[in-house]
Amino acid sequence: MNSRDGSELVRLLLDTHTFLWWLAGDEALSRKSREGIETEAEAVFVSAASVWEISTKHRLGKLPGASAIVGAMAETIESQGFMGLAIGVRHGQAAGALPGPHRDPFDRMLIAQAILDDLVLVSNERAFDAYGVRRLW
């Protein structure tokens, strides 16, 4: 399947900050990422790990701006034309087995999901590159 300009469409997985910046219309989201989401994606996924991260950080007071969405994450994801990506046993196994010092469990899950489900991770996190994920930014 191809995009409007004839390039191949991809399946994207949004990092948590990417999803939040998308919702807010934040200019911190790169132009290339925004265009990928808008025109080049066959499908855009938001992981249950991101929903968990947003909910957790909101509860801890680290994401007070998420009040408007934290109680309706599934509806918010769907309203954007995105799809939720569940965490499966094989994702958990792969995330736990990832090598290296990266300690963030949410990031490790996104890395595992991107690898196992052949998704391009939309993130500004260069640390993901060490895991061989395809990354758009």
CSV table of N, CA, C and O in Angstrom, one decimal:
chain,number,residue,atom,x,y,z
A,1,MET,N,0.8,-1.2,0.0
A,1,MET,CA,0.0,0.0,0.0
A,1,MET,C,0.9,1.2,0.0
A,1,MET,O,1.9,1.3,0.7
A,2,ASN,N,0.5,2.3,-0.7
A,2,ASN,CA,1.3,3.5,-0.9
A,2,ASN,C,0.6,4.7,-0.4
A,2,ASN,O,-0.6,4.8,-0.4
A,3,SER,N,1.4,5.7,0.0
A,3,SER,CA,0.8,7.0,0.5
A,3,SER,C,0.5,7.8,-0.7
A,3,SER,O,0.7,7.4,-1.9
A,4,ARG,N,0.0,9.0,-0.5
A,4,ARG,CA,-0.4,9.9,-1.6
A,4,ARG,C,0.8,10.2,-2.5
A,4,ARG,O,0.6,10.4,-3.7
A,5,ASP,N,2.0,10.3,-2.0
A,5,ASP,CA,3.1,10.6,-2.8
A,5,ASP,C,3.8,9.4,-3.5
A,5,ASP,O,4.8,9.5,-4.1
A,6,GLY,N,3.2,8.2,-3.3
A,6,GLY,CA,3.7,7.0,-3.9
A,6,GLY,C,4.7,6.2,-3.0
A,6,GLY,O,5.1,5.1,-3.4
A,7,SER,N,5.1,6.8,-1.9
A,7,SER,CA,6.0,6.0,-1.0
A,7,SER,C,5.2,4.9,-0.2
A,7,SER,O,4.0,4.9,-0.2
A,8,GLU,N,6.0,4.0,0.3
A,8,GLU,CA,5.4,2.8,0.9
A,8,GLU,C,4.8,3.3,2.3
A,8,GLU,O,5.4,4.0,3.1
A,9,LEU,N,3.6,2.8,2.6
A,9,LEU,CA,3.0,3.1,3.9
A,9,LEU,C,3.6,2.2,5.0
A,9,LEU,O,4.0,1.1,4.7
A,10,VAL,N,3.6,2.8,6.2
A,10,VAL,CA,4.2,2.0,7.3
A,10,VAL,C,3.2,2.0,8.4
A,10,VAL,O,2.3,2.7,8.5
A,11,ARG,N,3.5,1.0,9.3
A,11,ARG,CA,2.7,0.9,10.6
A,11,ARG,C,3.6,1.6,11.7
A,11,ARG,O,4.7,1.2,11.9
A,12,LEU,N,3.0,2.5,12.3
A,12,LEU,CA,3.7,3.3,13.3
A,12,LEU,C,3.2,3.0,14.7
A,12,LEU,O,2.1,2.7,15.0
A,13,LEU,N,4.2,3.1,15.7
A,13,LEU,CA,3.9,3.0,17.1
A,13,LEU,C,4.4,4.3,17.7
A,13,LEU,O,5.6,4.6,17.6
A,14,LEU,N,3.5,5.0,18.4
A,14,LEU,CA,3.8,6.3,19.0
A,14,LEU,C,4.4,6.1,20.3
A,14,LEU,O,3.8,5.4,21.2
A,15,ASP,N,5.6,6.7,20.6
A,15,ASP,CA,6.1,6.8,21.9
A,15,ASP,C,5.1,7.6,22.7
A,15,ASP,O,4.4,8.4,22.2
A,16,THR,N,5.2,7.5,24.0
A,16,THR,CA,4.2,8.2,24.9
A,16,THR,C,4.3,9.7,24.7
A,16,THR,O,3.3,10.4,24.5
A,17,HIS,N,5.5,10.3,24.7
A,17,HIS,CA,5.6,11.7,24.5
A,17,HIS,C,5.1,12.2,23.1
A,17,HIS,O,4.5,13.2,22.9
A,18,THR,N,5.3,11.3,22.1
A,18,THR,CA,4.8,11.6,20.7
A,18,THR,C,3.3,11.7,20.7
A,18,THR,O,2.7,12.6,20.2
A,19,PHE,N,2.7,10.7,21.4
A,19,PHE,CA,1.2,10.7,21.5
A,19,PHE,C,0.7,12.0,22.2
A,19,PHE,O,-0.2,12.7,21.7
A,20,LEU,N,1.3,12.3,23.3
A,20,LEU,CA,0.9,13.5,24.0
A,20,LEU,C,1.1,14.8,23.2
A,20,LEU,O,0.3,15.7,23.2
A,21,TRP,N,2.3,14.9,22.6
A,21,TRP,CA,2.6,16.1,21.7
A,21,TRP,C,1.6,16.2,20.6
A,21,TRP,O,1.2,17.2,20.2
A,22,TRP,N,1.3,15.0,20.0
A,22,TRP,CA,0.3,15.0,18.9
A,22,TRP,C,-1.0,15.6,19.3
A,22,TRP,O,-1.6,16.4,18.7
A,23,LEU,N,-1.5,15.1,20.5
A,23,LEU,CA,-2.8,15.5,21.0
A,23,LEU,C,-2.8,17.0,21.3
A,23,LEU,O,-3.8,17.7,21.1
A,24,ALA,N,-1.7,17.5,21.8
A,24,ALA,CA,-1.6,18.9,22.2
A,24,ALA,C,-1.2,19.8,21.0
A,24,ALA,O,-1.3,21.1,21.2
A,25,GLY,N,-0.9,19.3,19.9
A,25,GLY,CA,-0.5,20.1,18.8
A,25,GLY,C,0.8,20.8,19.1
A,25,GLY,O,1.1,21.9,18.5
A,26,ASP,N,1.6,20.1,19.9
A,26,ASP,CA,2.9,20.7,20.4
A,26,ASP,C,3.9,20.7,19.2
A,26,ASP,O,4.1,19.8,18.5
A,27,GLU,N,4.6,21.9,19.1
A,27,GLU,CA,5.6,22.0,18.1
A,27,GLU,C,6.9,21.2,18.3
A,27,GLU,O,7.8,21.1,17.5
A,28,ALA,N,7.0,20.6,19.5
A,28,ALA,CA,8.1,19.7,19.8
A,28,ALA,C,8.1,18.4,19.0
A,28,ALA,O,9.1,17.8,18.7
A,29,LEU,N,6.9,18.1,18.4
A,29,LEU,CA,6.7,17.0,17.5
A,29,LEU,C,7.3,17.4,16.2
A,29,LEU,O,6.9,18.4,15.6
A,30,SER,N,8.3,16.6,15.7
A,30,SER,CA,9.0,17.0,14.5
A,30,SER,C,8.1,17.0,13.3
A,30,SER,O,7.1,16.2,13.3
A,31,ARG,N,8.4,17.8,12.3
A,31,ARG,CA,7.6,17.9,11.1
A,31,ARG,C,7.5,16.5,10.4
A,31,ARG,O,6.5,16.1,9.9
A,32,LYS,N,8.7,15.8,10.4
A,32,LYS,CA,8.7,14.5,9.7
A,32,LYS,C,7.8,13.5,10.4
A,32,LYS,O,7.1,12.7,9.8
A,33,SER,N,7.8,13.6,11.7
A,33,SER,CA,6.9,12.7,12.5
A,33,SER,C,5.4,13.0,12.2
A,33,SER,O,4.6,12.1,12.0
A,34,ARG,N,5.1,14.3,12.3
A,34,ARG,CA,3.7,14.7,12.0
A,34,ARG,C,3.3,14.2,10.6
A,34,ARG,O,2.2,13.7,10.5
A,35,GLU,N,4.1,14.5,9.6
A,35,GLU,CA,3.8,14.1,8.3
A,35,GLU,C,3.6,12.5,8.2
A,35,GLU,O,2.7,12.0,7.5
A,36,GLY,N,4.5,11.8,8.9
A,36,GLY,CA,4.4,10.4,8.8
A,36,GLY,C,3.1,9.9,9.4
A,36,GLY,O,2.4,9.0,8.8
A,37,ILE,N,2.7,10.5,10.5
A,37,ILE,CA,1.4,10.1,11.1
A,37,ILE,C,0.2,10.5,10.2
A,37,ILE,O,-0.7,9.7,10.0
A,38,GLU,N,0.3,11.7,9.6
A,38,GLU,CA,-0.8,12.2,8.8
A,38,GLU,C,-1.0,11.5,7.5
A,38,GLU,O,-2.1,11.3,7.0
A,39,THR,N,0.1,11.2,6.8
A,39,THR,CA,0.0,10.8,5.4
A,39,THR,C,0.7,9.5,5.0
A,39,THR,O,0.4,9.0,4.0
A,40,GLU,N,1.7,9.1,5.8
A,40,GLU,CA,2.4,7.9,5.4
A,40,GLU,C,2.1,6.6,6.1
A,40,GLU,O,2.6,5.6,5.8
A,41,ALA,N,1.2,6.7,7.1
A,41,ALA,CA,0.9,5.6,8.0
A,41,ALA,C,-0.3,4.8,7.5
A,41,ALA,O,-1.3,5.3,7.2
A,42,GLU,N,-0.1,3.5,7.3
A,42,GLU,CA,-1.2,2.6,7.1
A,42,GLU,C,-2.0,2.4,8.3
A,42,GLU,O,-3.2,2.3,8.3
A,43,ALA,N,-1.3,2.4,9.5
A,43,ALA,CA,-1.9,2.3,10.8
A,43,ALA,C,-1.0,3.0,11.8
A,43,ALA,O,0.2,2.9,11.7
A,44,VAL,N,-1.7,3.6,12.8
A,44,VAL,CA,-0.9,4.2,13.9
A,44,VAL,C,-1.4,3.6,15.2
A,44,VAL,O,-2.6,3.5,15.5
A,45,PHE,N,-0.5,3.1,16.0
A,45,PHE,CA,-0.8,2.4,17.3
A,45,PHE,C,-0.3,3.2,18.5
A,45,PHE,O,0.7,3.8,18.4
A,46,VAL,N,-1.1,3.1,19.5
A,46,VAL,CA,-0.7,3.6,20.9
A,46,VAL,C,-0.7,2.4,21.8
A,46,VAL,O,-1.7,1.7,21.9
A,47,SER,N,0.4,2.1,22.4
A,47,SER,CA,0.6,0.9,23.2
A,47,SER,C,-0.1,1.1,24.6
A,47,SER,O,-0.2,2.2,25.1
A,48,ALA,N,-0.6,-0.1,25.1
A,48,ALA,CA,-1.1,-0.1,26.4
A,48,ALA,C,-0.1,0.4,27.4
A,48,ALA,O,-0.4,0.9,28.5
A,49,ALA,N,1.2,0.2,27.1
A,49,ALA,CA,2.3,0.7,27.9
A,49,ALA,C,2.3,2.2,28.0
A,49,ALA,O,2.5,2.7,29.1
A,50,SER,N,1.9,2.9,27.0
A,50,SER,CA,1.8,4.3,27.0
A,50,SER,C,0.6,4.8,27.8
A,50,SER,O,0.7,5.8,28.6
A,51,VAL,N,-0.5,4.1,27.7
A,51,VAL,CA,-1.6,4.4,28.5
A,51,VAL,C,-1.3,4.2,30.0
A,51,VAL,O,-1.6,5.0,30.8
A,52,TRP,N,-0.6,3.1,30.3
A,52,TRP,CA,-0.2,2.8,31.7
A,52,TRP,C,0.8,3.9,32.2
A,52,TRP,O,0.6,4.4,33.3
A,53,GLU,N,1.7,4.3,31.3
A,53,GLU,CA,2.7,5.4,31.7
A,53,GLU,C,2.0,6.7,31.9
A,53,GLU,O,2.2,7.4,32.9
A,54,ILE,N,1.1,7.1,31.1
A,54,ILE,CA,0.3,8.4,31.2
A,54,ILE,C,-0.5,8.3,32.5
A,54,ILE,O,-0.5,9.3,33.3
A,55,SER,N,-1.2,7.2,32.7
A,55,SER,CA,-2.1,7.1,33.9
A,55,SER,C,-1.2,7.1,35.2
A,55,SER,O,-1.6,7.8,36.2
A,56,THR,N,-0.1,6.4,35.2
A,56,THR,CA,0.8,6.4,36.3
A,56,THR,C,1.4,7.8,36.6
A,56,THR,O,1.3,8.2,37.8
A,57,LYS,N,1.9,8.4,35.6
A,57,LYS,CA,2.5,9.7,35.8
A,57,LYS,C,1.5,10.8,36.2
A,57,LYS,O,1.8,11.7,37.0
A,58,HIS,N,0.3,10.7,35.7
A,58,HIS,CA,-0.8,11.6,36.1
A,58,HIS,C,-1.1,11.4,37.6
A,58,HIS,O,-1.2,12.3,38.3
A,59,ARG,N,-1.3,10.1,38.0
A,59,ARG,CA,-1.6,9.8,39.4
A,59,ARG,C,-0.5,10.4,40.3
A,59,ARG,O,-0.8,10.8,41.4
A,60,LEU,N,0.8,10.3,39.9
A,60,LEU,CA,1.9,10.8,40.7
A,60,LEU,C,2.1,12.3,40.6
A,60,LEU,O,3.0,12.8,41.3
A,61,GLY,N,1.2,13.0,39.8
A,61,GLY,CA,1.3,14.4,39.7
A,61,GLY,C,2.4,14.9,38.7
A,61,GLY,O,2.6,16.1,38.6
A,62,LYS,N,2.9,14.0,37.9
A,62,LYS,CA,4.0,14.4,36.9
A,62,LYS,C,3.4,14.8,35.6
A,62,LYS,O,4.1,15.3,34.8
A,63,LEU,N,2.1,14.5,35.4
A,63,LEU,CA,1.5,14.9,34.1
A,63,LEU,C,0.1,15.5,34.4
A,63,LEU,O,-1.0,14.9,34.0
A,64,PRO,N,0.1,16.6,35.1
A,64,PRO,CA,-1.2,17.2,35.4
A,64,PRO,C,-2.1,17.6,34.2
A,64,PRO,O,-3.3,17.6,34.2
A,65,GLY,N,-1.4,17.8,33.1
A,65,GLY,CA,-2.1,18.2,31.9
A,65,GLY,C,-2.9,17.0,31.2
A,65,GLY,O,-3.6,17.3,30.3
A,66,ALA,N,-2.7,15.8,31.7
A,66,ALA,CA,-3.4,14.7,31.2
A,66,ALA,C,-4.7,14.5,31.7
A,66,ALA,O,-5.4,13.5,31.4
A,67,SER,N,-5.2,15.4,32.6
A,67,SER,CA,-6.5,15.2,33.3
A,67,SER,C,-7.6,15.0,32.3
A,67,SER,O,-8.5,14.2,32.5
A,68,ALA,N,-7.6,15.7,31.2
A,68,ALA,CA,-8.7,15.6,30.2
A,68,ALA,C,-8.8,14.3,29.5
A,68,ALA,O,-9.8,13.9,29.0
A,69,ILE,N,-7.7,13.5,29.4
A,69,ILE,CA,-7.7,12.3,28.7
A,69,ILE,C,-7.5,11.0,29.5
A,69,ILE,O,-7.9,9.9,29.1
A,70,VAL,N,-7.0,11.2,30.7
A,70,VAL,CA,-6.6,10.0,31.5
A,70,VAL,C,-7.8,9.1,31.8
A,70,VAL,O,-7.6,7.8,31.9
A,71,GLY,N,-9.0,9.6,31.9
A,71,GLY,CA,-10.2,8.7,32.2
A,71,GLY,C,-10.8,8.2,30.9
A,71,GLY,O,-11.8,7.4,31.0
A,72,ALA,N,-10.3,8.6,29.8
A,72,ALA,CA,-11.0,8.2,28.5
A,72,ALA,C,-9.9,7.9,27.5
A,72,ALA,O,-10.0,8.3,26.3
A,73,MET,N,-8.9,7.1,27.8
A,73,MET,CA,-7.8,6.9,26.9
A,73,MET,C,-8.2,6.1,25.7
A,73,MET,O,-7.8,6.5,24.6
A,74,ALA,N,-9.0,5.1,25.8
A,74,ALA,CA,-9.5,4.3,24.6
A,74,ALA,C,-10.2,5.2,23.7
A,74,ALA,O,-10.0,5.2,22.4
A,75,GLU,N,-11.1,6.0,24.2
A,75,GLU,CA,-11.9,7.0,23.3
A,75,GLU,C,-11.0,8.0,22.7
A,75,GLU,O,-11.2,8.4,21.5
A,76,THR,N,-10.0,8.5,23.4
A,76,THR,CA,-9.0,9.5,22.9
A,76,THR,C,-8.2,8.9,21.7
A,76,THR,O,-8.1,9.5,20.7
A,77,ILE,N,-7.7,7.7,21.9
A,77,ILE,CA,-7.0,7.0,20.9
A,77,ILE,C,-7.8,6.8,19.6
A,77,ILE,O,-7.4,7.1,18.5
A,78,GLU,N,-9.0,6.3,19.8
A,78,GLU,CA,-9.9,6.1,18.7
A,78,GLU,C,-10.3,7.3,18.0
A,78,GLU,O,-10.4,7.4,16.8
A,79,SER,N,-10.5,8.4,18.7
A,79,SER,CA,-10.9,9.7,18.1
A,79,SER,C,-9.9,10.3,17.2
A,79,SER,O,-10.2,11.0,16.3
A,80,GLN,N,-8.6,9.8,17.4
A,80,GLN,CA,-7.5,10.3,16.5
A,80,GLN,C,-7.3,9.4,15.3
A,80,GLN,O,-6.5,9.6,14.5
A,81,GLY,N,-8.1,8.3,15.2
A,81,GLY,CA,-8.0,7.3,14.2
A,81,GLY,C,-6.9,6.3,14.4
A,81,GLY,O,-6.4,5.6,13.5
A,82,PHE,N,-6.4,6.3,15.7
A,82,PHE,CA,-5.3,5.4,16.1
A,82,PHE,C,-5.9,4.1,16.6
A,82,PHE,O,-7.1,4.0,16.9
A,83,MET,N,-5.1,3.1,16.8
A,83,MET,CA,-5.5,1.9,17.4
A,83,MET,C,-4.7,1.6,18.7
A,83,MET,O,-3.5,1.8,18.7
A,84,GLY,N,-5.3,1.0,19.6
A,84,GLY,CA,-4.6,0.5,20.8
A,84,GLY,C,-3.9,-0.7,20.5
A,84,GLY,O,-4.3,-1.6,19.8
A,85,LEU,N,-2.7,-0.9,21.1
A,85,LEU,CA,-1.9,-2.1,21.0
A,85,LEU,C,-1.7,-2.7,22.3
A,85,LEU,O,-1.1,-2.2,23.3
A,86,ALA,N,-2.3,-3.9,22.5
A,86,ALA,CA,-2.3,-4.6,23.7
A,86,ALA,C,-0.9,-5.2,24.0
A,86,ALA,O,-0.1,-5.4,23.1
A,87,ILE,N,-0.6,-5.4,25.3
A,87,ILE,CA,0.6,-6.1,25.7
A,87,ILE,C,0.3,-7.6,25.8
A,87,ILE,O,-0.6,-8.0,26.6
A,88,GLY,N,1.1,-8.4,25.1
A,88,GLY,CA,0.9,-9.8,25.1
A,88,GLY,C,2.1,-10.5,25.9
A,88,GLY,O,3.1,-9.8,26.2
A,89,VAL,N,1.9,-11.7,26.1
A,89,VAL,CA,3.0,-12.5,26.9
A,89,VAL,C,4.3,-12.4,26.1
A,89,VAL,O,5.3,-12.2,26.7
A,90,ARG,N,4.3,-12.6,24.8
A,90,ARG,CA,5.5,-12.5,24.1
A,90,ARG,C,6.2,-11.1,24.1
A,90,ARG,O,7.4,-11.0,24.2
A,91,HIS,N,5.4,-10.1,24.2
A,91,HIS,CA,5.9,-8.7,24.4
A,91,HIS,C,6.6,-8.6,25.8
A,91,HIS,O,7.7,-8.1,25.9
A,92,GLY,N,6.0,-9.1,26.8
A,92,GLY,CA,6.5,-9.1,28.1
A,92,GLY,C,7.8,-9.9,28.2
A,92,GLY,O,8.8,-9.4,28.8
A,93,GLN,N,7.8,-11.0,27.6
A,93,GLN,CA,9.1,-11.8,27.6
A,93,GLN,C,10.2,-11.1,26.9
A,93,GLN,O,11.3,-11.1,27.4
A,94,ALA,N,9.9,-10.5,25.7
A,94,ALA,CA,10.9,-9.8,24.9
A,94,ALA,C,11.4,-8.6,25.7
A,94,ALA,O,12.6,-8.3,25.7
A,95,ALA,N,10.5,-7.8,26.3
A,95,ALA,CA,10.9,-6.6,27.0
A,95,ALA,C,11.8,-6.9,28.1
A,95,ALA,O,12.8,-6.3,28.4
A,96,GLY,N,11.5,-8.0,28.9
A,96,GLY,CA,12.3,-8.4,30.0
A,96,GLY,C,13.6,-8.9,29.6
A,96,GLY,O,14.6,-8.8,30.4
A,97,ALA,N,13.7,-9.5,28.4
A,97,ALA,CA,15.0,-10.1,28.0
A,97,ALA,C,15.9,-9.1,27.2
A,97,ALA,O,17.0,-9.5,26.9
A,98,LEU,N,15.4,-7.9,27.0
A,98,LEU,CA,16.3,-7.0,26.2
A,98,LEU,C,17.6,-6.7,26.9
A,98,LEU,O,17.6,-6.5,28.1
A,99,PRO,N,18.7,-6.7,26.2
A,99,PRO,CA,20.0,-6.4,26.8
A,99,PRO,C,20.1,-4.9,27.1
A,99,PRO,O,19.3,-4.1,26.7
A,100,GLY,N,21.2,-4.6,27.8
A,100,GLY,CA,21.6,-3.2,27.9
A,100,GLY,C,21.1,-2.6,29.2
A,100,GLY,O,20.2,-3.1,29.9
A,101,PRO,N,21.6,-1.4,29.4
A,101,PRO,CA,21.3,-0.7,30.6
A,101,PRO,C,20.0,0.1,30.7
A,101,PRO,O,19.6,0.7,31.7
A,102,HIS,N,19.3,0.2,29.6
A,102,HIS,CA,18.1,1.1,29.5
A,102,HIS,C,17.1,0.5,30.5
A,102,HIS,O,16.6,-0.7,30.4
A,103,ARG,N,16.7,1.3,31.5
A,103,ARG,CA,15.9,0.8,32.7
A,103,ARG,C,14.4,1.1,32.6
A,103,ARG,O,13.7,0.5,33.4
A,104,ASP,N,14.0,2.0,31.8
A,104,ASP,CA,12.6,2.4,31.8
A,104,ASP,C,11.7,1.3,31.2
A,104,ASP,O,11.8,0.9,30.1
A,105,PRO,N,10.9,0.7,32.1
A,105,PRO,CA,10.0,-0.4,31.7
A,105,PRO,C,9.1,-0.1,30.6
A,105,PRO,O,8.7,-0.9,29.7
A,106,PHE,N,8.6,1.1,30.5
A,106,PHE,CA,7.7,1.6,29.4
A,106,PHE,C,8.4,1.6,28.1
A,106,PHE,O,7.9,1.1,27.1
A,107,ASP,N,9.6,2.2,28.1
A,107,ASP,CA,10.4,2.2,26.9
A,107,ASP,C,10.8,0.8,26.4
A,107,ASP,O,10.7,0.5,25.2
A,108,ARG,N,11.1,-0.1,27.3
A,108,ARG,CA,11.5,-1.4,27.0
A,108,ARG,C,10.3,-2.2,26.3
A,108,ARG,O,10.5,-2.9,25.4
A,109,MET,N,9.1,-1.9,26.8
A,109,MET,CA,8.0,-2.5,26.2
A,109,MET,C,7.7,-2.0,24.8
A,109,MET,O,7.4,-2.8,23.9
A,110,LEU,N,7.9,-0.7,24.6
A,110,LEU,CA,7.7,-0.1,23.3
A,110,LEU,C,8.7,-0.7,22.3
A,110,LEU,O,8.4,-1.0,21.2
A,111,ILE,N,9.9,-0.9,22.8
A,111,ILE,CA,11.0,-1.4,21.9
A,111,ILE,C,10.6,-2.9,21.5
A,111,ILE,O,10.6,-3.2,20.4
A,112,ALA,N,10.2,-3.7,22.5
A,112,ALA,CA,9.8,-5.0,22.2
A,112,ALA,C,8.6,-5.1,21.3
A,112,ALA,O,8.6,-5.9,20.3
A,113,GLN,N,7.6,-4.3,21.5
A,113,GLN,CA,6.5,-4.3,20.6
A,113,GLN,C,6.8,-3.8,19.2
A,113,GLN,O,6.4,-4.4,18.2
A,114,ALA,N,7.7,-2.8,19.0
A,114,ALA,CA,8.1,-2.4,17.7
A,114,ALA,C,8.9,-3.5,17.0
A,114,ALA,O,8.6,-3.7,15.8
A,115,ILE,N,9.7,-4.2,17.7
A,115,ILE,CA,10.5,-5.3,17.1
A,115,ILE,C,9.6,-6.4,16.7
A,115,ILE,O,9.6,-6.9,15.5
A,116,LEU,N,8.8,-6.9,17.6
A,116,LEU,CA,8.0,-8.1,17.4
A,116,LEU,C,6.8,-7.9,16.4
A,116,LEU,O,6.5,-8.8,15.7
A,117,ASP,N,6.3,-6.7,16.4
A,117,ASP,CA,5.1,-6.4,15.5
A,117,ASP,C,5.5,-5.7,14.3
A,117,ASP,O,4.6,-5.2,13.6
A,118,ASP,N,6.8,-5.5,14.0
A,118,ASP,CA,7.3,-4.9,12.8
A,118,ASP,C,6.7,-3.5,12.7
A,118,ASP,O,6.1,-3.1,11.6
A,119,LEU,N,6.9,-2.6,13.7
A,119,LEU,CA,6.4,-1.3,13.7
A,119,LEU,C,7.5,-0.3,13.7
A,119,LEU,O,8.6,-0.6,14.3
A,120,VAL,N,7.3,0.9,13.1
A,120,VAL,CA,8.3,2.0,13.2
A,120,VAL,C,7.9,2.8,14.4
A,120,VAL,O,6.8,3.3,14.6
A,121,LEU,N,8.9,3.0,15.3
A,121,LEU,CA,8.6,3.7,16.6
A,121,LEU,C,8.8,5.2,16.3
A,121,LEU,O,9.9,5.6,15.9
A,122,VAL,N,7.8,6.0,16.6
A,122,VAL,CA,7.9,7.4,16.4
A,122,VAL,C,8.3,8.0,17.7
A,122,VAL,O,7.5,8.2,18.7
A,123,SER,N,9.6,8.4,17.8
A,123,SER,CA,10.2,8.9,19.0
A,123,SER,C,11.4,9.7,18.8
A,123,SER,O,12.1,9.5,17.8
A,124,ASN,N,11.7,10.6,19.7
A,124,ASN,CA,12.9,11.4,19.7
A,124,ASN,C,14.0,10.7,20.5
A,124,ASN,O,15.1,11.2,20.6
A,125,GLU,N,13.7,9.6,21.1
A,125,GLU,CA,14.7,8.8,21.9
A,125,GLU,C,15.7,8.1,21.1
A,125,GLU,O,15.5,7.0,20.6
A,126,ARG,N,16.9,8.7,21.0
A,126,ARG,CA,18.0,8.0,20.3
A,126,ARG,C,18.5,6.7,20.9
A,126,ARG,O,19.1,5.9,20.2
A,127,ALA,N,18.2,6.6,22.2
A,127,ALA,CA,18.7,5.4,22.9
A,127,ALA,C,18.0,4.1,22.3
A,127,ALA,O,18.5,3.0,22.4
A,128,PHE,N,16.8,4.3,21.6
A,128,PHE,CA,16.1,3.2,21.0
A,128,PHE,C,16.9,2.6,19.9
A,128,PHE,O,16.8,1.4,19.5
A,129,ASP,N,17.8,3.4,19.2
A,129,ASP,CA,18.5,2.9,18.1
A,129,ASP,C,19.5,1.8,18.4
A,129,ASP,O,19.7,0.9,17.6
A,130,ALA,N,19.9,1.7,19.6
A,130,ALA,CA,20.8,0.6,20.1
A,130,ALA,C,20.1,-0.7,20.0
A,130,ALA,O,20.8,-1.8,20.0
A,131,TYR,N,18.8,-0.7,20.0
A,131,TYR,CA,18.1,-2.0,20.0
A,131,TYR,C,17.6,-2.4,18.6
A,131,TYR,O,16.9,-3.4,18.4
A,132,GLY,N,18.0,-1.6,17.6
A,132,GLY,CA,17.7,-2.0,16.2
A,132,GLY,C,16.3,-1.7,15.7
A,132,GLY,O,15.9,-2.3,14.7
A,133,VAL,N,15.6,-0.9,16.5
A,133,VAL,CA,14.2,-0.6,16.1
A,133,VAL,C,14.3,0.4,14.9
A,133,VAL,O,15.2,1.2,14.9
A,134,ARG,N,13.3,0.4,14.1
A,134,ARG,CA,13.2,1.4,13.1
A,134,ARG,C,12.5,2.6,13.8
A,134,ARG,O,11.5,2.4,14.4
A,135,ARG,N,13.1,3.8,13.6
A,135,ARG,CA,12.6,4.9,14.4
A,135,ARG,C,12.4,6.1,13.4
A,135,ARG,O,13.2,6.3,12.6
A,136,LEU,N,11.3,6.8,13.6
A,136,LEU,CA,10.9,8.0,12.8
A,136,LEU,C,11.0,9.2,13.7
A,136,LEU,O,10.4,9.2,14.8
A,137,TRP,N,11.8,10.2,13.3
A,137,TRP,CA,11.8,11.4,14.0
A,137,TRP,C,12.3,12.5,13.0
A,137,TRP,O,11.9,13.4,12.7
